[in-house]
PDB file of C-alpha atoms and ligand atoms in Angstrom:
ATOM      1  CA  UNK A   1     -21.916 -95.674  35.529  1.00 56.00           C
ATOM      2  CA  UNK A   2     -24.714 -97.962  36.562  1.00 77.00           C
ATOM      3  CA  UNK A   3     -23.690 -98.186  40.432  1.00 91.00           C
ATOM      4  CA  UNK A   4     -21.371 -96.838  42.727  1.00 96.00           C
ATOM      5  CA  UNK A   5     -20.306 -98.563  45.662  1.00 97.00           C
ATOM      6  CA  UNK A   6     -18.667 -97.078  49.154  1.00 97.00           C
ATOM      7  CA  UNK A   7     -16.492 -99.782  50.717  1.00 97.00           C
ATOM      8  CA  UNK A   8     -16.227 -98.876  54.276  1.00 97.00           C
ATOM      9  CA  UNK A   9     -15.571 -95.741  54.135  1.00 98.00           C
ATOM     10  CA  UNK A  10     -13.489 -94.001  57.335  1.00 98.00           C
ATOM     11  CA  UNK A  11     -12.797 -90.321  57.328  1.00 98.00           C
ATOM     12  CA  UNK A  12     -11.056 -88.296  60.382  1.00 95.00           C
ATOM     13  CA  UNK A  13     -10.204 -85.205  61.424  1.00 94.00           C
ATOM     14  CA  UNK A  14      -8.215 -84.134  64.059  1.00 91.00           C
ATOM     15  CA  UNK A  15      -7.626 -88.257  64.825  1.00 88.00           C
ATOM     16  CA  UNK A  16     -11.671 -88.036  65.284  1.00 92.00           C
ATOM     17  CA  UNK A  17     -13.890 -90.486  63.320  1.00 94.00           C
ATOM     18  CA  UNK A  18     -16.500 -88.085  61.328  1.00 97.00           C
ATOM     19  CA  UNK A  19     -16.880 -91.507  58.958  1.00 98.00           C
ATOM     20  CA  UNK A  20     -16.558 -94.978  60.526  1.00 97.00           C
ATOM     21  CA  UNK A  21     -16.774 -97.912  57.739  1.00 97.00           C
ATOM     22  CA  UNK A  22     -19.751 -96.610  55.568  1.00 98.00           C
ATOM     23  CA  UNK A  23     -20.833 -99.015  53.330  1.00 97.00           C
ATOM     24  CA  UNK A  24     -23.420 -97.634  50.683  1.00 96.00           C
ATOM     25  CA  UNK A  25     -24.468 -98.376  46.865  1.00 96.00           C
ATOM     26  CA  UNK A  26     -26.253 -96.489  44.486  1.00 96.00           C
ATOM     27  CA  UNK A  27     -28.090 -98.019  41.750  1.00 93.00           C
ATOM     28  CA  UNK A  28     -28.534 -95.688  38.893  1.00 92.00           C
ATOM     29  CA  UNK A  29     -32.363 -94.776  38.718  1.00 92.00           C
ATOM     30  CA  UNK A  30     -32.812 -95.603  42.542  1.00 94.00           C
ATOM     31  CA  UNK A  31     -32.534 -92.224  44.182  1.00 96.00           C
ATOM     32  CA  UNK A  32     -30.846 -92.252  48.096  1.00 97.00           C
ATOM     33  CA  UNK A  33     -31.544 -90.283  50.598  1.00 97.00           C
ATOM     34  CA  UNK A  34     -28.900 -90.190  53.271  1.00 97.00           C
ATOM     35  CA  UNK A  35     -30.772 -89.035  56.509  1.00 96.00           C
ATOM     36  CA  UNK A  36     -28.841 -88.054  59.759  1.00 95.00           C
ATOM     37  CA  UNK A  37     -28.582 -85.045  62.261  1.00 94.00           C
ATOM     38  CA  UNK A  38     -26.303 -82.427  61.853  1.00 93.00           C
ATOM     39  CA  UNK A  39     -22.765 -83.744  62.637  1.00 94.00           C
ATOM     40  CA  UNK A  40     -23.702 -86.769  61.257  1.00 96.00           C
ATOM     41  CA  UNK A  41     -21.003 -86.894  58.626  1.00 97.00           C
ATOM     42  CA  UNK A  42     -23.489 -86.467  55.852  1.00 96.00           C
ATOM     43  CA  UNK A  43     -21.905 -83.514  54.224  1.00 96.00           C
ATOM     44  CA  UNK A  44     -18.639 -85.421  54.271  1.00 97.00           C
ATOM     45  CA  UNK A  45     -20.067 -88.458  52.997  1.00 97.00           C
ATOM     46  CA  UNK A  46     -21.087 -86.403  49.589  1.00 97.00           C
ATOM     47  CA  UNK A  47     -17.469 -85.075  49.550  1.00 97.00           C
ATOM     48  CA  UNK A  48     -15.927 -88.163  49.040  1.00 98.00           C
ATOM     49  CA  UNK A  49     -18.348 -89.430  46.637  1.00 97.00           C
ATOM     50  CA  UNK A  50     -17.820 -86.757  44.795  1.00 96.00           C
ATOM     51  CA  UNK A  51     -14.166 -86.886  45.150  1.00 97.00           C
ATOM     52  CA  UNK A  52     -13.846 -83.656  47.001  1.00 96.00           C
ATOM     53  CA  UNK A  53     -12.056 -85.354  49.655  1.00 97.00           C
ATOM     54  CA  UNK A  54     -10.058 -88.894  49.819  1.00 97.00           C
ATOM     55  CA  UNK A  55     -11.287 -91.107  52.621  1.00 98.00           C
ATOM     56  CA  UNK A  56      -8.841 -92.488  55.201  1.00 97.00           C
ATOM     57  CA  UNK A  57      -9.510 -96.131  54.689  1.00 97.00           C
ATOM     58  CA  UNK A  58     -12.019 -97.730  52.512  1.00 98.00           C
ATOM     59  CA  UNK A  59     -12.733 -97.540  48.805  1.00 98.00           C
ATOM     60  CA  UNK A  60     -14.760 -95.758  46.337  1.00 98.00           C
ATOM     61  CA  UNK A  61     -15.872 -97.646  43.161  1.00 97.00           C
ATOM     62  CA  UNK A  62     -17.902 -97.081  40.085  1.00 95.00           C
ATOM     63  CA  UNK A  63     -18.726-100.674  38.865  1.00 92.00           C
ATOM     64  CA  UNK A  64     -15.083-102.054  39.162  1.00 88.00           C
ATOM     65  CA  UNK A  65     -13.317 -99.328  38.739  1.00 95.00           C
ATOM     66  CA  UNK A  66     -11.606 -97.316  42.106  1.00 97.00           C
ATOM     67  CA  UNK A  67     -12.176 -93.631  42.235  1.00 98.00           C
ATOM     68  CA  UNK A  68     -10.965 -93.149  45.521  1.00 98.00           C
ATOM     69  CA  UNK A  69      -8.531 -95.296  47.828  1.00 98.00           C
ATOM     70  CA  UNK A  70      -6.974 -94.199  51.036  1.00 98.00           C
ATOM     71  CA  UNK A  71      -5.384 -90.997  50.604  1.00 97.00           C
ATOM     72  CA  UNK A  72      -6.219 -90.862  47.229  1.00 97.00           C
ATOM     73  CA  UNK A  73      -8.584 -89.214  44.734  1.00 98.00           C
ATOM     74  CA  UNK A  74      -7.793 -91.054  41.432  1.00 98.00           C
ATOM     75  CA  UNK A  75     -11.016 -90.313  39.350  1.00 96.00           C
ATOM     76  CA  UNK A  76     -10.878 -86.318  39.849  1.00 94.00           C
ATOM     77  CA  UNK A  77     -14.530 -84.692  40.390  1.00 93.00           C
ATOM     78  CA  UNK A  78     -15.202 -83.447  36.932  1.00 90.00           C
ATOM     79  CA  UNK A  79     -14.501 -87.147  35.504  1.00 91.00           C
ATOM     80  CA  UNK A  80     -17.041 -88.824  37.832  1.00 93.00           C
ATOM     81  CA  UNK A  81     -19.965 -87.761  35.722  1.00 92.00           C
ATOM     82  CA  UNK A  82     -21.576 -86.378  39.186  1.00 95.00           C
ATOM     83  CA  UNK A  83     -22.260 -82.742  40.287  1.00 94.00           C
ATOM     84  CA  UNK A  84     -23.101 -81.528  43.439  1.00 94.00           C
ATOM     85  CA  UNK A  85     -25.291 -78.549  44.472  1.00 94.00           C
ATOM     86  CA  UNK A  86     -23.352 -77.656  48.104  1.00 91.00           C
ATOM     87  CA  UNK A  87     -25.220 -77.456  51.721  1.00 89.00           C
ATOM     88  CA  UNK A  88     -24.228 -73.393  50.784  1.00 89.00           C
ATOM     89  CA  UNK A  89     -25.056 -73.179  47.299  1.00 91.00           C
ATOM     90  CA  UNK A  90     -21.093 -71.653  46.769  1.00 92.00           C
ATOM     91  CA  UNK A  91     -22.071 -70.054  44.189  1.00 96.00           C
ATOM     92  CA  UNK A  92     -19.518 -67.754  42.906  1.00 96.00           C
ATOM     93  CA  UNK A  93     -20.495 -63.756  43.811  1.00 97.00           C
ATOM     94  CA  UNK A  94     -18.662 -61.688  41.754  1.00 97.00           C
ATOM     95  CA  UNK A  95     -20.017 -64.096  38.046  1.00 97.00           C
ATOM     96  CA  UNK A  96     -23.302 -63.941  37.058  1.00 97.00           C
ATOM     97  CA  UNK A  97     -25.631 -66.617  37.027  1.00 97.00           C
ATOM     98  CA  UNK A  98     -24.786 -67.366  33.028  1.00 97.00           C
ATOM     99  CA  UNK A  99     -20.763 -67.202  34.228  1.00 97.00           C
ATOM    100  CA  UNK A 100     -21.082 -69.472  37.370  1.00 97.00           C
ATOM    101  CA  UNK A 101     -23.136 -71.812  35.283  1.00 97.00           C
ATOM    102  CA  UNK A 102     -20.263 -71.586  31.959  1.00 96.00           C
ATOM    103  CA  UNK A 103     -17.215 -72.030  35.017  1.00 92.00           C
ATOM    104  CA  UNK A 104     -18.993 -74.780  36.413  1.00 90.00           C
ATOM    105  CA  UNK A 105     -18.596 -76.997  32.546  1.00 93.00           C
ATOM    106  CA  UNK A 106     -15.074 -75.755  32.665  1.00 88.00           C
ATOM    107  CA  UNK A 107     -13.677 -78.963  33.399  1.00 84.00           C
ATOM    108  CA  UNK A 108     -15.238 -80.981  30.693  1.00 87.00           C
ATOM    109  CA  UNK A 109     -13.334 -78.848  27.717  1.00 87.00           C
ATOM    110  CA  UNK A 110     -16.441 -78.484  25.658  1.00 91.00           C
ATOM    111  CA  UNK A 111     -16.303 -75.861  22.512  1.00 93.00           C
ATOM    112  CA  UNK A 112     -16.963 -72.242  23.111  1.00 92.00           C
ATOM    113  CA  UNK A 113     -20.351 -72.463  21.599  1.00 94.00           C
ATOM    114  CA  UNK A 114     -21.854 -76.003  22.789  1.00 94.00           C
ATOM    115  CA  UNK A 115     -20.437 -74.482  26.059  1.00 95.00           C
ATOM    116  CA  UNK A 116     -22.602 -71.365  24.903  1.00 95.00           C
ATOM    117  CA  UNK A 117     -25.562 -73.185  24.198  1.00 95.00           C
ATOM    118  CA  UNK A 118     -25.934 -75.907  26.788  1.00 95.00           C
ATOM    119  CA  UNK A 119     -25.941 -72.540  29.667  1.00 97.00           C
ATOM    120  CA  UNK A 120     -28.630 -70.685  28.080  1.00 96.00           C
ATOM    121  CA  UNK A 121     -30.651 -74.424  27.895  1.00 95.00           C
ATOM    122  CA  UNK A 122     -29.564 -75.121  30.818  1.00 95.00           C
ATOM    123  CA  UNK A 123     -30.810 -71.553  32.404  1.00 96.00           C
ATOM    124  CA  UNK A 124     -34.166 -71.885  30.450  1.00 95.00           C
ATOM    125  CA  UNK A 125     -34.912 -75.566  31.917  1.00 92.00           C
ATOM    126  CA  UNK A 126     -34.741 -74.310  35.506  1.00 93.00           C
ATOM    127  CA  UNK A 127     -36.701 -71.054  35.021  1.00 93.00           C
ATOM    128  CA  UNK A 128     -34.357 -68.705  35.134  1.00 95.00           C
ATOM    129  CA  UNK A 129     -33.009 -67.941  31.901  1.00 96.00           C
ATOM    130  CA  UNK A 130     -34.151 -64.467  32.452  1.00 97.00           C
ATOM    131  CA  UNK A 131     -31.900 -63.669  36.005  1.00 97.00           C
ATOM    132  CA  UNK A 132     -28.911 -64.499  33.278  1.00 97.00           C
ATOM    133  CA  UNK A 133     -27.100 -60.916  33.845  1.00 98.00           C
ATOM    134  CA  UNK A 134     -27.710 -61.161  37.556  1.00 97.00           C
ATOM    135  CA  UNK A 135     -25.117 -61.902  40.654  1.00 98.00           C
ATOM    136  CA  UNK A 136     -26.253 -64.132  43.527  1.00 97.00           C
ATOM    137  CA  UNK A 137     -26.303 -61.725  45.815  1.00 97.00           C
ATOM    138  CA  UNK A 138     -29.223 -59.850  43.675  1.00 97.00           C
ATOM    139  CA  UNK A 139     -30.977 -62.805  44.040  1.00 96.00           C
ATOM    140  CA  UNK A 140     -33.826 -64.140  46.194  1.00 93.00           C
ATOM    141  CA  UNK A 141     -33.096 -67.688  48.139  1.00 91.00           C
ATOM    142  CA  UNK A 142     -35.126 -69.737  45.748  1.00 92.00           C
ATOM    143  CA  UNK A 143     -33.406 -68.241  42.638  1.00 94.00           C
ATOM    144  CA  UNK A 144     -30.156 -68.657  43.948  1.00 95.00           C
ATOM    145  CA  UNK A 145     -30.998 -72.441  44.554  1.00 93.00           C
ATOM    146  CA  UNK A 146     -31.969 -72.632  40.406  1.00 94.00           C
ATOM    147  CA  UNK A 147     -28.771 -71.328  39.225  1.00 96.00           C
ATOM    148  CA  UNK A 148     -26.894 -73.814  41.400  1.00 95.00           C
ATOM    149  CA  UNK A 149     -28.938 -75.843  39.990  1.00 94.00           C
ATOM    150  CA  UNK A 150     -28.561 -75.343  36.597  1.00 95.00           C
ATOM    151  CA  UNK A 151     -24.486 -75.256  37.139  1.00 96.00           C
ATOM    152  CA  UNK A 152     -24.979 -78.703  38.505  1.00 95.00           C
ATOM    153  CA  UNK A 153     -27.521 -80.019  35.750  1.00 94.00           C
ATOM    154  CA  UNK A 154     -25.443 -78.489  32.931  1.00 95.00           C
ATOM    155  CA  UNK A 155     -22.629 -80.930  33.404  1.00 94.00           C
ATOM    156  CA  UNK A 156     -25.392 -83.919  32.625  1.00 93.00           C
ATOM    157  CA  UNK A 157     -24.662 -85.567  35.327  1.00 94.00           C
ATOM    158  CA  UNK A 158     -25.084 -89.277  35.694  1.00 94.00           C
ATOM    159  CA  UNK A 159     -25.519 -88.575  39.760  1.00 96.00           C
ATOM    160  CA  UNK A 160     -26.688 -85.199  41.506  1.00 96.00           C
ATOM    161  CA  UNK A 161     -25.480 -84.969  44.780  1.00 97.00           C
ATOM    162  CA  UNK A 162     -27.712 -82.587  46.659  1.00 96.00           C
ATOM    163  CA  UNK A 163     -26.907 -81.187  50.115  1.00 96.00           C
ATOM    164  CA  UNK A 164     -29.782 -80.264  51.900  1.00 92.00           C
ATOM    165  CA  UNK A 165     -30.917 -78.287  49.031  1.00 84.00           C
ATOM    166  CA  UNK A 166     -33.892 -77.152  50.669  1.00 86.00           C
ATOM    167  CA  UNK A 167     -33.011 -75.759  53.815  1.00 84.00           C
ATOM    168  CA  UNK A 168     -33.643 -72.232  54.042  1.00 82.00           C
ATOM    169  CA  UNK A 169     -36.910 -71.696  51.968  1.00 86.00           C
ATOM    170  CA  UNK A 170     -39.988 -70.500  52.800  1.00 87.00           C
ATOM    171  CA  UNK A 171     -42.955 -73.665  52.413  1.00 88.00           C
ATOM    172  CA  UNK A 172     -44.274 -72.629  49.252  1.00 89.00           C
ATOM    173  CA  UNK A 173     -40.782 -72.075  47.775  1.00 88.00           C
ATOM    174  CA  UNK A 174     -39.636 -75.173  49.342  1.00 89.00           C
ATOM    175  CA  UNK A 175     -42.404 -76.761  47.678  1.00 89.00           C
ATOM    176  CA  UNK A 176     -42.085 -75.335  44.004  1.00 88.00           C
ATOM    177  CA  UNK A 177     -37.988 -76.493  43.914  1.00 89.00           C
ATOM    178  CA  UNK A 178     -39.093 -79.831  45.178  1.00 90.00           C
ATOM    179  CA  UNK A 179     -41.203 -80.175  42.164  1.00 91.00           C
ATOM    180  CA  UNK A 180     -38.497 -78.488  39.497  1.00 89.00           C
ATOM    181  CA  UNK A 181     -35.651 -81.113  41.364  1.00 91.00           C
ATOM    182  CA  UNK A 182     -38.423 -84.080  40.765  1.00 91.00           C
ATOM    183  CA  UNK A 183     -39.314 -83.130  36.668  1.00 91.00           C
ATOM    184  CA  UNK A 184     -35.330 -82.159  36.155  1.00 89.00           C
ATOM    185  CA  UNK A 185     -34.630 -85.265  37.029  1.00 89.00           C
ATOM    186  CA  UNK A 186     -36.995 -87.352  35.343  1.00 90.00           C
ATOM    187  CA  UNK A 187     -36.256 -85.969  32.382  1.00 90.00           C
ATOM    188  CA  UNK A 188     -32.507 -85.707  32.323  1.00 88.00           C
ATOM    189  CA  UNK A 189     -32.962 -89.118  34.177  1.00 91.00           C
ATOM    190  CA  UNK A 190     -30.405 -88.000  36.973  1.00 95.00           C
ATOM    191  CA  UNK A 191     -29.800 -89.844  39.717  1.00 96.00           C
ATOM    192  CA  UNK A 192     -30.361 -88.354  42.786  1.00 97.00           C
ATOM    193  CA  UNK A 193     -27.978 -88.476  46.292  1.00 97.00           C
ATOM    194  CA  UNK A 194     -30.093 -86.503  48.894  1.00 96.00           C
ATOM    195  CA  UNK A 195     -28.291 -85.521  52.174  1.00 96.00           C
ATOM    196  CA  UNK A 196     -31.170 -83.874  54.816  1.00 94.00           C
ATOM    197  CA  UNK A 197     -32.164 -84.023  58.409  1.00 91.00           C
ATOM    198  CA  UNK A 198     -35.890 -84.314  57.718  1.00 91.00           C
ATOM    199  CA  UNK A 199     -37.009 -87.753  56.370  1.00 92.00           C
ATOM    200  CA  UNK A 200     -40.587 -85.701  54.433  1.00 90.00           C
ATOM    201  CA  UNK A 201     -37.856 -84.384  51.608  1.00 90.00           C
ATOM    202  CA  UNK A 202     -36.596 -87.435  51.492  1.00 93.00           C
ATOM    203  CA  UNK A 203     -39.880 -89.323  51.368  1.00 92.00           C
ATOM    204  CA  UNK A 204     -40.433 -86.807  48.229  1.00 90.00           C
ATOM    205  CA  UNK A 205     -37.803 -87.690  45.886  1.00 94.00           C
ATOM    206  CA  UNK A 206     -35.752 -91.016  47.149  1.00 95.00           C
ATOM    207  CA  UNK A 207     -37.025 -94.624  46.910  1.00 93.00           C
ATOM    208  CA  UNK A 208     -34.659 -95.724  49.186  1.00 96.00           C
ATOM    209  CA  UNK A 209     -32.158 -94.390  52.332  1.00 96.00           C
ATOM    210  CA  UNK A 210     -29.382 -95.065  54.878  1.00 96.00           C
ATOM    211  CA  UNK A 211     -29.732 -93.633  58.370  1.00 96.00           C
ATOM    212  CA  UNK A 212     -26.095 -91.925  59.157  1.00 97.00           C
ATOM    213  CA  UNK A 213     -25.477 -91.652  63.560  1.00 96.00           C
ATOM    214  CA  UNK A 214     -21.803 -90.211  64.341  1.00 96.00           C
ATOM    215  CA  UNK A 215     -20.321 -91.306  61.372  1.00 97.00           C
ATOM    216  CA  UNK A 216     -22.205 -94.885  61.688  1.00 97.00           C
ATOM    217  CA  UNK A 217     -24.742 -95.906  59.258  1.00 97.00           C
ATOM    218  CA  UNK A 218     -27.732 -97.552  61.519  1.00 95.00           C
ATOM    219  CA  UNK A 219     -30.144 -98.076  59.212  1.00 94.00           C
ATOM    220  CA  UNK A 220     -30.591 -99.108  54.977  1.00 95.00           C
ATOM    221  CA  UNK A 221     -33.126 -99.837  53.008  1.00 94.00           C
ATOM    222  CA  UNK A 222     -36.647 -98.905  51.384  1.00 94.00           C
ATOM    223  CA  UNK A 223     -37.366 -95.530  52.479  1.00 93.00           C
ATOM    224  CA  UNK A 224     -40.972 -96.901  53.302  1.00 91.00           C
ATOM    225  CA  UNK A 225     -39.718 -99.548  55.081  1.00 93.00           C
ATOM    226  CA  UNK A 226     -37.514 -97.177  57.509  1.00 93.00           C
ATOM    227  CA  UNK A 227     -39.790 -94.660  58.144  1.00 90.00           C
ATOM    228  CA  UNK A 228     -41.878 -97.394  59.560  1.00 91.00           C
ATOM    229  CA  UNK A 229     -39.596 -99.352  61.633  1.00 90.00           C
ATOM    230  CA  UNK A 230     -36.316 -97.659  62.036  1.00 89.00           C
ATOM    231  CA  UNK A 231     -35.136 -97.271  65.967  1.00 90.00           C
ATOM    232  CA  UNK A 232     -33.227 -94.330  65.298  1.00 91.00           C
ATOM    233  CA  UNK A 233     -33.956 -91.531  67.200  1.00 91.00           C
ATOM    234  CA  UNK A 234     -34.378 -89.588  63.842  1.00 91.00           C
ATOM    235  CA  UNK A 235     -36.682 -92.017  62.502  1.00 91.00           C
ATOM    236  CA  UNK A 236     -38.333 -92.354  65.467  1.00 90.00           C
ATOM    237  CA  UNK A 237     -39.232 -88.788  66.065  1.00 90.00           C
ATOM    238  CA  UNK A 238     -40.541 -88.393  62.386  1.00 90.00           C
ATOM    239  CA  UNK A 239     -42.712 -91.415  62.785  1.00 90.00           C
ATOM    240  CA  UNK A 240     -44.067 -89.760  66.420  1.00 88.00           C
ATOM    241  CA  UNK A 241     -44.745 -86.752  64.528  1.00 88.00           C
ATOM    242  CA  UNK A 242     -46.711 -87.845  61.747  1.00 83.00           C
ATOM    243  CA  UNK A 243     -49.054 -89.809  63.792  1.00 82.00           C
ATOM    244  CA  UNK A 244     -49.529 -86.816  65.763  1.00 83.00           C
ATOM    245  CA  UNK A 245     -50.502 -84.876  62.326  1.00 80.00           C
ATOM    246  CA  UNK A 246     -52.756 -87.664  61.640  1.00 73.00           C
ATOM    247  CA  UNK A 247     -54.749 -87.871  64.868  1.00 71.00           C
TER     248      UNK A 247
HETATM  249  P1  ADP B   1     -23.376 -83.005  58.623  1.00 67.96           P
HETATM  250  O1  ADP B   1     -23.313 -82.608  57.179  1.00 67.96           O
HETATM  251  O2  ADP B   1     -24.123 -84.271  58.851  1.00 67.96           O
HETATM  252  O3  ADP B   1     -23.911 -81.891  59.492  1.00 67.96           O
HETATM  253  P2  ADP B   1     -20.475 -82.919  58.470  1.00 67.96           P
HETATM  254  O4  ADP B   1     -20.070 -83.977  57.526  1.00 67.96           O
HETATM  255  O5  ADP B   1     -20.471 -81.521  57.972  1.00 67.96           O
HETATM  256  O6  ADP B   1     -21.885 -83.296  59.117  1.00 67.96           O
HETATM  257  O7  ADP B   1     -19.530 -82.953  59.730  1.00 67.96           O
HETATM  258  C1  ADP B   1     -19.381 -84.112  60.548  1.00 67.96           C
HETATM  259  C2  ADP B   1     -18.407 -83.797  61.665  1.00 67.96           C
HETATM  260  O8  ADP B   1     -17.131 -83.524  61.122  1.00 67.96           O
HETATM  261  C3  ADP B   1     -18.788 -82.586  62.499  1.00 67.96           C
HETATM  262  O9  ADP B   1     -18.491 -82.867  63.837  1.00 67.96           O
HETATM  263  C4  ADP B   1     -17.882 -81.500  61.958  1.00 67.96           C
HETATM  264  O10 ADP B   1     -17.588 -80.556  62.937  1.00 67.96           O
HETATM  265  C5  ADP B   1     -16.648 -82.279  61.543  1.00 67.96           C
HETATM  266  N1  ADP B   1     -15.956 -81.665  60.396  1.00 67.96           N
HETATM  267  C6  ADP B   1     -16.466 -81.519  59.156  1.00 67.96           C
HETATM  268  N2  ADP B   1     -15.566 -80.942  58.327  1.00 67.96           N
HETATM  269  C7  ADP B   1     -14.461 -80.704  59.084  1.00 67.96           C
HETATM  270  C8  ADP B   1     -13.177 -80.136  58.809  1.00 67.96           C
HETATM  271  N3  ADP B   1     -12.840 -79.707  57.597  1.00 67.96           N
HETATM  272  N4  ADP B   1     -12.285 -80.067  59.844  1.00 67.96           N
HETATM  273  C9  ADP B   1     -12.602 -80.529  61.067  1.00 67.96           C
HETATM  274  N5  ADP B   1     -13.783 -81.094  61.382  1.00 67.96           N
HETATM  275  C10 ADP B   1     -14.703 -81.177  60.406  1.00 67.96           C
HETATM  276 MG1   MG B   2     -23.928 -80.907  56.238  1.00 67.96          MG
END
C-alpha cells in the first residue's frame, strides 16, 4: 500500500451524523495526525480505516482498490496490512502479554514457530520481553501501553493506527513511549495514523494533520502550517497557549 484514500466518508448513528463527507489521504511515510475534541468522530474515523466499521456513504481505497463501500467491509481488518492500538488498549485480561500478542497474528495464519518467534521479537523490541508471563491487569499503565504495542507492531503493519495512545500517563512515562512509538517506527518504517485532542503529541510524531469538528474536517495540511494559522477553536487555543509558555 503506498496511500490510502477516504472518499467522503459519512457515518451515523441513531440517524445522527458522527462522520459527514471526510475526505483524507495517507501517503505512506507521511505520518497524520487527526486532531479534534472528544466527540469529534476521531475514534470512528480509525474504525473505518481500519475496517472495524463500514461507513454509510463514501469509499475507502488503498491505491485503486475499495476496502470499504457503503455498508460494506470488503478488505476485512487483518488483510489491510494496518493494526490499531485502541483509545482503551483492549487488551485481552485473562492472556498474558506473550498470548494477547500470539492472538493478535491469529489472522495472518503464520506457522506455529515464526508465530513463536516474531512474539518474543516482538516483546524484546518494545522492552518488555521480560512482563511475558504477566496479565494486564498486573501491569503498570505504561507497560500495558507496550504490549498493545507490540500486538499491534507484530502484525508488521504497513499503517499503525494509534488512538490517543498517550492519554493516561504520567509526563515522564508519556515522554519515554513517545520516544519507543518514534524509533519503532523508524525502524519498522510504519506509518503512523495519530488520533489525539492535544496538537504537542501530534507535533511529536506527524508531519502533517486534518482538524476533525462534529464529524467535519475544518482544517488539512502541514502540521506546521496549522498550528500556525488554523481558526479552529482547537488550534486556536494551542497556539494561545504556547505563546503564553513562551512569554
Ligand atoms: P472521539 O473519538 O473524537 O471522542 P467518537 O468517534 O468516539 O469521538 O464519537 C463521535 C460521536 O459518535 C460521539 O457523539 C459518540 O457519542 C457517538 N458514538 C460513537 N460510537 C457510537 C456508537 N457505537 N453508538 C452510538 N453513538 C456512538
Ligand atoms: Mg475517541
Amino acid at each position: 500500500m503506498t496511500r490510502l484514500c477516504l472518499e467522503n466518508i459519512s457515518v451515523e448513528y441513531n440517524s445522527q451524523k458522527v462522520l459527514d463527507r471526510v475526505c483524507l489521504e495517507v501517503e505512506t511515510g507521511s505520518n497524520l495526525a487527526v486532531i479534534g475534541r472528544s466527540g469529534s468522530g476521531k475514534s470512528t474515523l480509525l474504525r473505518v480505516i481500519a475496517g472495524l466499521e463500514p461507513p454509510a456513504s463514501g469509499l475507502v481505497l488503498s491505491n485503486d482498490e475499495v476496502l470499504s463501500e457503503p455498508g460494506h467491509i470488503l478488505i476485512a481488518p487483518e488483510r489491510r496490512r494496518m493494526a490499531m492500538v485502541f483509545q482503551d488498549l483492549g487488551l485481552w485480561p485473562n492472556l498474558d502479554a506473550e498470548q494477547n500478542v500470539r492472538l493478535g497474528l491469529s489472522g495472518l495464519r503464520l506457522k506455529r514457530a515464526q508465530a513463536r518467534r516474531r512474539t518474543t521479537a516482538t516483546l524484546e523490541r518494545c522492552g518488555v520481553a521480560q512482563l511475558a508471563h504477566r496479565l494486564p491487569g498486573t501491569l503498570s499503565g505504561g507497560e500495558q501501553q507496550r504490549v498493545a504495542l507490540a500486538r499491534a507492531l507484530a502484525v508488521e503493519p504497513v499503517l499503525l493506527l494509534l488512538d490517543e495512545p498517550f492519554t493516561g500517563l504520567d509526563l515522564v512515562t508519556r515522554e519515554d513511549i513517545l520516544q519507543e512509538v518514534e524509533r519503532l517506527a523508524r525502524e519498522q518504517a510504519v506509518t503512523l495514523v495519530v488520533v489525539t485532542h492535544d496538537p504537542s503529541e501530534a507535533e511529536r510524531l506527524c508531519d502533517v494533520a486534518v482538524v476533525l469538528e462534529a464529524g467535519q474536517v475544518v482544517g488539512r495540511g502541514p502540521l506546521g502550517e496549522l498550528v500556525r494559522n488554523s481558526t479552529s477553536p482547537i488550534m486556536a487555543r494551542y497556539r494561545a497557549n504556547k505563546a503564553k509558555d513562551v512569554s
